[in-house]
PDB file of C-alpha atoms and ligand atoms in Angstrom:
ATOM      1  CA  MET I   1      13.773 137.351 251.687  1.00  0.00           C
ATOM      2  CA  LYS I   2      15.696 135.227 249.020  1.00  0.00           C
ATOM      3  CA  LYS I   3      14.538 135.744 245.585  1.00  0.00           C
ATOM      4  CA  LEU I   4      12.991 132.919 243.371  1.00  0.00           C
ATOM      5  CA  THR I   5      12.568 133.546 239.763  1.00  0.00           C
ATOM      6  CA  ILE I   6      10.378 131.103 237.838  1.00  0.00           C
ATOM      7  CA  LEU I   7      10.447 130.633 234.033  1.00  0.00           C
ATOM      8  CA  SER I   8       7.174 129.026 233.255  1.00  0.00           C
ATOM      9  CA  GLY I   9       5.895 127.602 229.869  1.00  0.00           C
ATOM     10  CA  ALA I  10       2.746 125.778 228.167  1.00  0.00           C
ATOM     11  CA  GLY I  11       3.503 122.688 230.417  1.00  0.00           C
ATOM     12  CA  ILE I  12       2.361 124.347 233.728  1.00  0.00           C
ATOM     13  CA  SER I  13      -1.099 124.886 232.358  1.00  0.00           C
ATOM     14  CA  ALA I  14      -1.213 121.377 230.692  1.00  0.00           C
ATOM     15  CA  GLU I  15      -2.795 119.901 233.667  1.00  0.00           C
ATOM     16  CA  SER I  16      -5.427 122.708 233.652  1.00  0.00           C
ATOM     17  CA  GLY I  17      -6.585 121.295 230.256  1.00  0.00           C
ATOM     18  CA  ILE I  18      -4.755 123.772 227.796  1.00  0.00           C
ATOM     19  CA  GLN I  19      -2.732 122.017 225.006  1.00  0.00           C
ATOM     20  CA  THR I  20       1.139 122.668 224.681  1.00  0.00           C
ATOM     21  CA  PHE I  21       2.538 123.657 221.604  1.00  0.00           C
ATOM     22  CA  ARG I  22       5.191 120.937 220.708  1.00  0.00           C
ATOM     23  CA  ASP I  23       4.148 117.688 222.456  1.00  0.00           C
ATOM     24  CA  SER I  24       2.244 115.162 220.192  1.00  0.00           C
ATOM     25  CA  ASN I  25      -1.096 116.445 219.298  1.00  0.00           C
ATOM     26  CA  GLY I  26       0.066 119.997 220.475  1.00  0.00           C
ATOM     27  CA  LEU I  27      -1.124 123.078 219.056  1.00  0.00           C
ATOM     28  CA  TRP I  28       1.698 123.362 216.276  1.00  0.00           C
ATOM     29  CA  GLU I  29       1.005 119.881 215.058  1.00  0.00           C
ATOM     30  CA  ASN I  30      -2.205 121.073 213.971  1.00  0.00           C
ATOM     31  CA  HIS I  31      -1.561 124.773 212.771  1.00  0.00           C
ATOM     32  CA  SER I  32       1.080 126.329 210.967  1.00  0.00           C
ATOM     33  CA  VAL I  33       3.015 128.717 212.987  1.00  0.00           C
ATOM     34  CA  THR I  34       3.649 130.971 210.056  1.00  0.00           C
ATOM     35  CA  GLU I  35      -0.296 131.180 209.455  1.00  0.00           C
ATOM     36  CA  VAL I  36      -1.499 131.943 212.791  1.00  0.00           C
ATOM     37  CA  ALA I  37       1.533 133.422 214.697  1.00  0.00           C
ATOM     38  CA  SER I  38       3.491 135.543 212.718  1.00  0.00           C
ATOM     39  CA  PRO I  39       3.101 138.973 210.843  1.00  0.00           C
ATOM     40  CA  GLN I  40       3.249 137.476 207.827  1.00  0.00           C
ATOM     41  CA  GLY I  41       0.251 135.070 208.629  1.00  0.00           C
ATOM     42  CA  TRP I  42      -1.829 138.360 209.898  1.00  0.00           C
ATOM     43  CA  ARG I  43      -0.964 140.217 206.613  1.00  0.00           C
ATOM     44  CA  ASN I  44      -2.330 137.083 204.630  1.00  0.00           C
ATOM     45  CA  ASN I  45      -5.174 136.396 206.516  1.00  0.00           C
ATOM     46  CA  ARG I  46      -6.573 138.354 209.677  1.00  0.00           C
ATOM     47  CA  GLU I  47      -9.590 136.277 210.114  1.00  0.00           C
ATOM     48  CA  LEU I  48      -7.725 132.974 210.398  1.00  0.00           C
ATOM     49  CA  VAL I  49      -5.363 134.534 212.960  1.00  0.00           C
ATOM     50  CA  LEU I  50      -8.331 136.136 214.936  1.00  0.00           C
ATOM     51  CA  GLU I  51     -10.134 132.954 215.002  1.00  0.00           C
ATOM     52  CA  PHE I  52      -7.414 130.885 216.107  1.00  0.00           C
ATOM     53  CA  TYR I  53      -6.883 133.407 219.327  1.00  0.00           C
ATOM     54  CA  ASN I  54     -10.522 133.655 219.618  1.00  0.00           C
ATOM     55  CA  GLN I  55     -10.678 129.963 220.246  1.00  0.00           C
ATOM     56  CA  ARG I  56      -8.127 130.356 222.666  1.00  0.00           C
ATOM     57  CA  ARG I  57      -9.549 132.886 224.661  1.00  0.00           C
ATOM     58  CA  ARG I  58     -12.991 131.197 224.617  1.00  0.00           C
ATOM     59  CA  GLN I  59     -11.236 128.146 226.104  1.00  0.00           C
ATOM     60  CA  LEU I  60      -9.658 130.426 228.598  1.00  0.00           C
ATOM     61  CA  HIS I  61     -12.982 131.186 230.413  1.00  0.00           C
ATOM     62  CA  GLU I  62     -13.453 127.634 230.963  1.00  0.00           C
ATOM     63  CA  VAL I  63      -9.996 126.264 232.816  1.00  0.00           C
ATOM     64  CA  GLU I  64      -8.784 126.883 236.197  1.00  0.00           C
ATOM     65  CA  PRO I  65      -5.444 127.030 237.851  1.00  0.00           C
ATOM     66  CA  ASN I  66      -3.911 123.908 238.961  1.00  0.00           C
ATOM     67  CA  ASP I  67      -1.919 122.869 242.300  1.00  0.00           C
ATOM     68  CA  ALA I  68       1.313 123.955 240.389  1.00  0.00           C
ATOM     69  CA  HIS I  69       0.202 127.571 239.900  1.00  0.00           C
ATOM     70  CA  LYS I  70      -1.306 127.506 243.418  1.00  0.00           C
ATOM     71  CA  LEU I  71       1.747 126.500 245.111  1.00  0.00           C
ATOM     72  CA  LEU I  72       3.922 129.231 242.978  1.00  0.00           C
ATOM     73  CA  ALA I  73       1.514 131.886 244.508  1.00  0.00           C
ATOM     74  CA  GLU I  74       1.767 130.372 247.906  1.00  0.00           C
ATOM     75  CA  LEU I  75       5.537 130.584 247.894  1.00  0.00           C
ATOM     76  CA  GLU I  76       5.342 134.285 248.030  1.00  0.00           C
ATOM     77  CA  LYS I  77       4.874 133.969 251.999  1.00  0.00           C
ATOM     78  CA  TYR I  78       8.252 132.489 251.990  1.00  0.00           C
ATOM     79  CA  TYR I  79      10.299 134.205 248.940  1.00  0.00           C
ATOM     80  CA  GLU I  80      10.386 137.301 246.782  1.00  0.00           C
ATOM     81  CA  VAL I  81       8.737 135.594 243.788  1.00  0.00           C
ATOM     82  CA  GLN I  82       8.937 136.678 240.223  1.00  0.00           C
ATOM     83  CA  ILE I  83       7.256 134.780 237.537  1.00  0.00           C
ATOM     84  CA  ILE I  84       8.243 135.032 233.905  1.00  0.00           C
ATOM     85  CA  THR I  85       5.934 133.087 231.875  1.00  0.00           C
ATOM     86  CA  GLN I  86       5.814 132.336 228.225  1.00  0.00           C
ATOM     87  CA  ASN I  87       1.993 131.424 228.524  1.00  0.00           C
ATOM     88  CA  ILE I  88      -0.604 133.835 227.313  1.00  0.00           C
ATOM     89  CA  ASP I  89      -3.141 132.419 229.938  1.00  0.00           C
ATOM     90  CA  ASP I  90      -4.016 134.336 233.133  1.00  0.00           C
ATOM     91  CA  LEU I  91      -3.779 131.150 235.448  1.00  0.00           C
ATOM     92  CA  HIS I  92      -0.590 132.254 237.497  1.00  0.00           C
ATOM     93  CA  GLU I  93      -2.533 135.804 238.236  1.00  0.00           C
ATOM     94  CA  LYS I  94      -5.812 133.701 238.945  1.00  0.00           C
ATOM     95  CA  ALA I  95      -3.912 131.378 241.435  1.00  0.00           C
ATOM     96  CA  GLY I  96      -3.021 134.540 243.241  1.00  0.00           C
ATOM     97  CA  SER I  97       0.643 135.126 242.045  1.00  0.00           C
ATOM     98  CA  SER I  98       1.446 138.969 242.284  1.00  0.00           C
ATOM     99  CA  LYS I  99       4.432 139.374 240.028  1.00  0.00           C
ATOM    100  CA  VAL I 100       3.786 138.173 236.455  1.00  0.00           C
ATOM    101  CA  LEU I 101       5.752 139.063 233.561  1.00  0.00           C
ATOM    102  CA  HIS I 102       4.235 137.676 230.153  1.00  0.00           C
ATOM    103  CA  LEU I 103       7.095 137.652 227.810  1.00  0.00           C
ATOM    104  CA  HIS I 104       4.708 136.427 224.742  1.00  0.00           C
ATOM    105  CA  GLY I 105       1.896 138.832 225.567  1.00  0.00           C
ATOM    106  CA  GLU I 106      -1.552 138.079 227.087  1.00  0.00           C
ATOM    107  CA  LEU I 107      -4.663 136.585 225.375  1.00  0.00           C
ATOM    108  CA  PHE I 108      -7.148 138.854 227.482  1.00  0.00           C
ATOM    109  CA  LYS I 109      -5.578 141.979 226.040  1.00  0.00           C
ATOM    110  CA  SER I 110      -5.902 143.324 222.399  1.00  0.00           C
ATOM    111  CA  CYS I 111      -3.882 146.439 220.881  1.00  0.00           C
ATOM    112  CA  SER I 112      -3.726 148.332 217.665  1.00  0.00           C
ATOM    113  CA  CYS I 113      -2.244 146.717 214.826  1.00  0.00           C
ATOM    114  CA  ASN I 114      -0.342 149.965 214.159  1.00  0.00           C
ATOM    115  CA  ASN I 115       0.703 150.430 217.652  1.00  0.00           C
ATOM    116  CA  LYS I 116       1.326 147.889 220.171  1.00  0.00           C
ATOM    117  CA  ASN I 117       1.123 150.584 223.048  1.00  0.00           C
ATOM    118  CA  LEU I 118      -2.552 151.045 222.702  1.00  0.00           C
ATOM    119  CA  ILE I 119      -3.678 148.241 224.808  1.00  0.00           C
ATOM    120  CA  TYR I 120      -7.089 146.980 225.870  1.00  0.00           C
ATOM    121  CA  GLU I 121      -8.764 144.368 227.872  1.00  0.00           C
ATOM    122  CA  GLN I 122     -10.267 141.769 225.792  1.00  0.00           C
ATOM    123  CA  LYS I 123     -12.304 139.129 227.249  1.00  0.00           C
ATOM    124  CA  GLU I 124     -14.368 138.436 224.316  1.00  0.00           C
ATOM    125  CA  ASP I 125     -13.856 137.604 220.471  1.00  0.00           C
ATOM    126  CA  ILE I 126     -11.957 140.222 218.532  1.00  0.00           C
ATOM    127  CA  LYS I 127     -13.992 140.847 215.341  1.00  0.00           C
ATOM    128  CA  ILE I 128     -13.004 142.286 211.829  1.00  0.00           C
ATOM    129  CA  GLY I 129     -13.911 146.007 212.432  1.00  0.00           C
ATOM    130  CA  ASP I 130     -13.128 146.296 215.854  1.00  0.00           C
ATOM    131  CA  LYS I 131     -10.823 149.230 215.856  1.00  0.00           C
ATOM    132  CA  ALA I 132      -8.228 150.698 218.466  1.00  0.00           C
ATOM    133  CA  ALA I 133      -8.447 154.422 219.318  1.00  0.00           C
ATOM    134  CA  ASP I 134      -5.838 155.202 216.399  1.00  0.00           C
ATOM    135  CA  GLY I 135      -8.836 153.549 213.924  1.00  0.00           C
ATOM    136  CA  ALA I 136      -6.581 150.730 213.160  1.00  0.00           C
ATOM    137  CA  GLN I 137      -7.945 147.183 213.379  1.00  0.00           C
ATOM    138  CA  LEU I 138      -7.479 145.360 216.879  1.00  0.00           C
ATOM    139  CA  ARG I 139      -5.213 142.424 217.117  1.00  0.00           C
ATOM    140  CA  PRO I 140      -4.396 139.973 219.741  1.00  0.00           C
ATOM    141  CA  PHE I 141      -1.787 141.137 222.336  1.00  0.00           C
ATOM    142  CA  ILE I 142       0.559 138.453 221.451  1.00  0.00           C
ATOM    143  CA  VAL I 143       4.245 138.438 220.647  1.00  0.00           C
ATOM    144  CA  TRP I 144       4.164 136.638 217.494  1.00  0.00           C
ATOM    145  CA  PHE I 145       7.249 134.776 215.875  1.00  0.00           C
ATOM    146  CA  GLY I 146       9.699 137.478 214.368  1.00  0.00           C
ATOM    147  CA  GLU I 147       8.340 140.279 216.595  1.00  0.00           C
ATOM    148  CA  ASP I 148      10.389 141.859 219.344  1.00  0.00           C
ATOM    149  CA  VAL I 149       9.960 140.879 223.066  1.00  0.00           C
ATOM    150  CA  PRO I 150       9.947 144.029 224.801  1.00  0.00           C
ATOM    151  CA  LEU I 151       9.880 142.512 228.395  1.00  0.00           C
ATOM    152  CA  MET I 152      13.063 140.709 227.692  1.00  0.00           C
ATOM    153  CA  LYS I 153      15.491 143.295 229.727  1.00  0.00           C
ATOM    154  CA  GLU I 154      13.377 143.259 232.621  1.00  0.00           C
ATOM    155  CA  ALA I 155      13.103 139.278 232.515  1.00  0.00           C
ATOM    156  CA  ALA I 156      16.902 139.199 232.388  1.00  0.00           C
ATOM    157  CA  ARG I 157      17.237 141.223 235.437  1.00  0.00           C
ATOM    158  CA  HIS I 158      14.886 139.215 237.545  1.00  0.00           C
ATOM    159  CA  ALA I 159      16.954 135.921 236.161  1.00  0.00           C
ATOM    160  CA  LYS I 160      20.221 137.631 237.274  1.00  0.00           C
ATOM    161  CA  GLU I 161      18.884 138.715 240.750  1.00  0.00           C
ATOM    162  CA  ALA I 162      17.553 135.079 241.664  1.00  0.00           C
ATOM    163  CA  ASP I 163      18.725 132.972 244.306  1.00  0.00           C
ATOM    164  CA  ILE I 164      16.770 130.123 242.844  1.00  0.00           C
ATOM    165  CA  PHE I 165      15.666 129.991 239.379  1.00  0.00           C
ATOM    166  CA  LEU I 166      12.952 127.201 238.633  1.00  0.00           C
ATOM    167  CA  VAL I 167      12.366 126.162 235.032  1.00  0.00           C
ATOM    168  CA  ILE I 168       8.694 124.495 234.857  1.00  0.00           C
ATOM    169  CA  GLY I 169       7.035 123.298 231.798  1.00  0.00           C
ATOM    170  CA  THR I 170       8.844 124.738 228.960  1.00  0.00           C
ATOM    171  CA  SER I 171      10.657 122.920 226.043  1.00  0.00           C
ATOM    172  CA  LEU I 172      13.179 125.906 226.034  1.00  0.00           C
ATOM    173  CA  GLN I 173      12.923 125.803 222.204  1.00  0.00           C
ATOM    174  CA  VAL I 174      12.176 129.585 221.943  1.00  0.00           C
ATOM    175  CA  TYR I 175      14.429 132.445 221.939  1.00  0.00           C
ATOM    176  CA  PRO I 176      15.199 134.737 223.588  1.00  0.00           C
ATOM    177  CA  ALA I 177      13.129 133.350 226.383  1.00  0.00           C
ATOM    178  CA  ALA I 178      15.387 130.137 226.780  1.00  0.00           C
ATOM    179  CA  GLY I 179      18.343 132.118 226.753  1.00  0.00           C
ATOM    180  CA  LEU I 180      17.346 133.525 230.359  1.00  0.00           C
ATOM    181  CA  LEU I 181      19.122 130.520 231.934  1.00  0.00           C
ATOM    182  CA  GLN I 182      22.496 132.050 230.530  1.00  0.00           C
ATOM    183  CA  ASP I 183      21.829 134.941 232.772  1.00  0.00           C
ATOM    184  CA  ILE I 184      21.664 133.112 236.174  1.00  0.00           C
ATOM    185  CA  LYS I 185      24.404 133.928 238.686  1.00  0.00           C
ATOM    186  CA  ASP I 186      27.106 131.056 239.513  1.00  0.00           C
ATOM    187  CA  THR I 187      25.651 130.717 242.970  1.00  0.00           C
ATOM    188  CA  CYS I 188      21.962 130.330 241.937  1.00  0.00           C
ATOM    189  CA  LEU I 189      20.370 127.159 242.146  1.00  0.00           C
ATOM    190  CA  LEU I 190      18.761 126.047 238.864  1.00  0.00           C
ATOM    191  CA  ILE I 191      15.726 123.728 239.476  1.00  0.00           C
ATOM    192  CA  VAL I 192      13.786 122.171 236.276  1.00  0.00           C
ATOM    193  CA  ILE I 193      10.365 120.433 236.381  1.00  0.00           C
ATOM    194  CA  ASN I 194       9.413 118.705 233.124  1.00  0.00           C
ATOM    195  CA  PRO I 195       8.509 114.985 232.656  1.00  0.00           C
ATOM    196  CA  ASP I 196      10.525 115.052 229.535  1.00  0.00           C
ATOM    197  CA  ASP I 197      14.102 114.903 230.779  1.00  0.00           C
ATOM    198  CA  SER I 198      15.828 114.507 227.469  1.00  0.00           C
ATOM    199  CA  MET I 199      16.767 118.047 227.070  1.00  0.00           C
ATOM    200  CA  GLY I 200      20.369 119.297 228.213  1.00  0.00           C
ATOM    201  CA  TYR I 201      19.968 121.539 230.722  1.00  0.00           C
ATOM    202  CA  GLY I 202      23.966 121.326 231.762  1.00  0.00           C
ATOM    203  CA  LYS I 203      25.336 119.363 234.754  1.00  0.00           C
ATOM    204  CA  ARG I 204      24.322 122.144 237.403  1.00  0.00           C
ATOM    205  CA  ALA I 205      20.512 121.824 236.809  1.00  0.00           C
ATOM    206  CA  VAL I 206      18.730 119.631 239.535  1.00  0.00           C
ATOM    207  CA  VAL I 207      16.092 117.813 237.136  1.00  0.00           C
ATOM    208  CA  MET I 208      12.646 116.732 238.254  1.00  0.00           C
ATOM    209  CA  LYS I 209      11.419 114.433 235.842  1.00  0.00           C
ATOM    210  CA  GLU I 210       7.936 114.882 237.162  1.00  0.00           C
ATOM    211  CA  THR I 211       4.417 116.802 236.063  1.00  0.00           C
ATOM    212  CA  ALA I 212       4.022 120.241 237.338  1.00  0.00           C
ATOM    213  CA  THR I 213       1.575 119.628 239.852  1.00  0.00           C
ATOM    214  CA  THR I 214       3.557 116.405 241.153  1.00  0.00           C
ATOM    215  CA  GLY I 215       6.826 118.100 240.907  1.00  0.00           C
ATOM    216  CA  MET I 216       5.618 121.362 242.816  1.00  0.00           C
ATOM    217  CA  LYS I 217       4.022 119.099 245.440  1.00  0.00           C
ATOM    218  CA  ILE I 218       7.446 117.413 246.145  1.00  0.00           C
ATOM    219  CA  LEU I 219       9.468 120.642 245.885  1.00  0.00           C
ATOM    220  CA  PHE I 220       7.316 122.958 247.760  1.00  0.00           C
ATOM    221  CA  ASP I 221       8.356 121.719 251.451  1.00  0.00           C
ATOM    222  CA  LYS I 222      12.035 121.879 250.285  1.00  0.00           C
ATOM    223  CA  LEU I 223      12.006 125.250 249.042  1.00  0.00           C
ATOM    224  CA  VAL I 224      10.013 126.442 252.522  1.00  0.00           C
ATOM    225  CA  ASN I 225      12.939 124.787 254.206  1.00  0.00           C
ATOM    226  CA  MET I 226      15.597 126.665 252.248  1.00  0.00           C
ATOM    227  CA  ALA I 227      13.865 130.018 252.448  1.00  0.00           C
TER     228      ALA I 227
HETATM  229  N1  LIG Z 301       3.638 119.137 233.453  1.00  0.00           N
HETATM  230  C1  LIG Z 301       5.198 119.764 233.283  1.00  0.00           C
HETATM  231  N2  LIG Z 301       5.722 119.874 231.916  1.00  0.00           N
HETATM  232  C2  LIG Z 301       4.816 119.414 231.172  1.00  0.00           C
HETATM  233  C3  LIG Z 301       3.658 118.814 231.342  1.00  0.00           C
HETATM  234  C4  LIG Z 301       3.269 118.910 232.712  1.00  0.00           C
HETATM  235  N3  LIG Z 301       1.903 118.103 232.875  1.00  0.00           N
HETATM  236  N4  LIG Z 301       3.399 118.501 229.825  1.00  0.00           N
HETATM  237  C5  LIG Z 301       3.897 118.525 228.945  1.00  0.00           C
HETATM  238  N5  LIG Z 301       5.015 119.240 229.687  1.00  0.00           N
HETATM  239  C6  LIG Z 301       6.451 119.794 229.231  1.00  0.00           C
HETATM  240  C7  LIG Z 301       6.730 119.183 227.763  1.00  0.00           C
HETATM  241  O1  LIG Z 301       7.785 118.048 228.209  1.00  0.00           O
HETATM  242  C8  LIG Z 301       7.474 120.369 227.108  1.00  0.00           C
HETATM  243  O2  LIG Z 301       8.911 120.260 227.190  1.00  0.00           O
HETATM  244  O3  LIG Z 301       6.101 121.321 228.817  1.00  0.00           O
HETATM  245  C9  LIG Z 301       6.893 121.555 227.700  1.00  0.00           C
HETATM  246  C10 LIG Z 301       6.069 122.461 226.533  1.00  0.00           C
HETATM  247  O4  LIG Z 301       6.692 122.700 225.564  1.00  0.00           O
HETATM  248  P1  LIG Z 301       6.241 123.841 224.556  1.00  0.00           P
HETATM  249  O5  LIG Z 301       4.876 123.007 223.844  1.00  0.00           O
HETATM  250  O6  LIG Z 301       7.377 124.044 223.496  1.00  0.00           O
HETATM  251  O7  LIG Z 301       5.662 124.890 224.975  1.00  0.00           O
HETATM  252  P2  LIG Z 301       6.966 126.261 225.562  1.00  0.00           P
HETATM  253  O8  LIG Z 301       7.956 125.618 226.113  1.00  0.00           O
HETATM  254  O9  LIG Z 301       5.788 126.957 226.563  1.00  0.00           O
HETATM  255  O10 LIG Z 301       6.736 127.008 224.228  1.00  0.00           O
HETATM  256  C11 LIG Z 301       7.351 128.504 224.177  1.00  0.00           C
HETATM  257  O11 LIG Z 301       6.645 128.680 221.948  1.00  0.00           O
HETATM  258  O12 LIG Z 301       4.977 128.635 220.334  1.00  0.00           O
HETATM  259  C12 LIG Z 301       5.740 129.277 221.316  1.00  0.00           C
HETATM  260  O13 LIG Z 301       4.716 131.360 221.902  1.00  0.00           O
HETATM  261  C13 LIG Z 301       4.597 129.941 222.205  1.00  0.00           C
HETATM  262  O14 LIG Z 301       5.099 130.635 224.584  1.00  0.00           O
HETATM  263  C14 LIG Z 301       5.208 129.682 223.526  1.00  0.00           C
HETATM  264  C15 LIG Z 301       6.715 129.392 223.204  1.00  0.00           C
END
């Protein structure tokens, strides 16, 4: 089987009703990244950080995967599919994808604020006073700005091994994730789905100026034929 590696971002979940970060009215327009998504923000005001992610987690209980998530899961019949997502939602898994790498963490997990290896399932709010086994406050299991991205090495391997690399719903503004495009082989087919085609992907990219669901519906049969 050929290997299909996908790099997904907030745009793939937009049609499920989850706000992106950098589109107009995106999350970062109404929140300060430093306040809610950095170690400094956590040191300054834990309650604010917890509330920001508690709200996101509550919303995640209400949303469903869309056709783009579902079609990617369906492609496992034809390809060795590896999803690398920057998203902290669980919509790829809910749609049935079996190999999902969450580069930036997962909303439905928490960890000790002193040890990111002490990880717990977290479906409900995290409150001040909720503690990990080491006695430290629980925090969202999220990679904040300025923190290491421990899964990058594994992600880079999946990018290198790809016969087809599909980039869907990401502004590619955030590194190291965006750098994965540099890791693909010369023979790898690079496809991008994004309604905003103003980013420079380089000449070799096949750019589909579509939303995630429309783009995936167009691409699905073509990918099946190329398998
Ligand atoms: N279908 C496909 N793409 C879409 C759609 C849609 N329906 N709607 C918007 N987009 C595109 C936008 O054009 C934009 O390029 O999705 C992209 C969303 O970009 P960002 O909001 O920057 O999200 P993302 O690229 O995932 O951000 C990366 O930044 O703040 C962090 O940690 C956060 O993981 C996130 C990282």
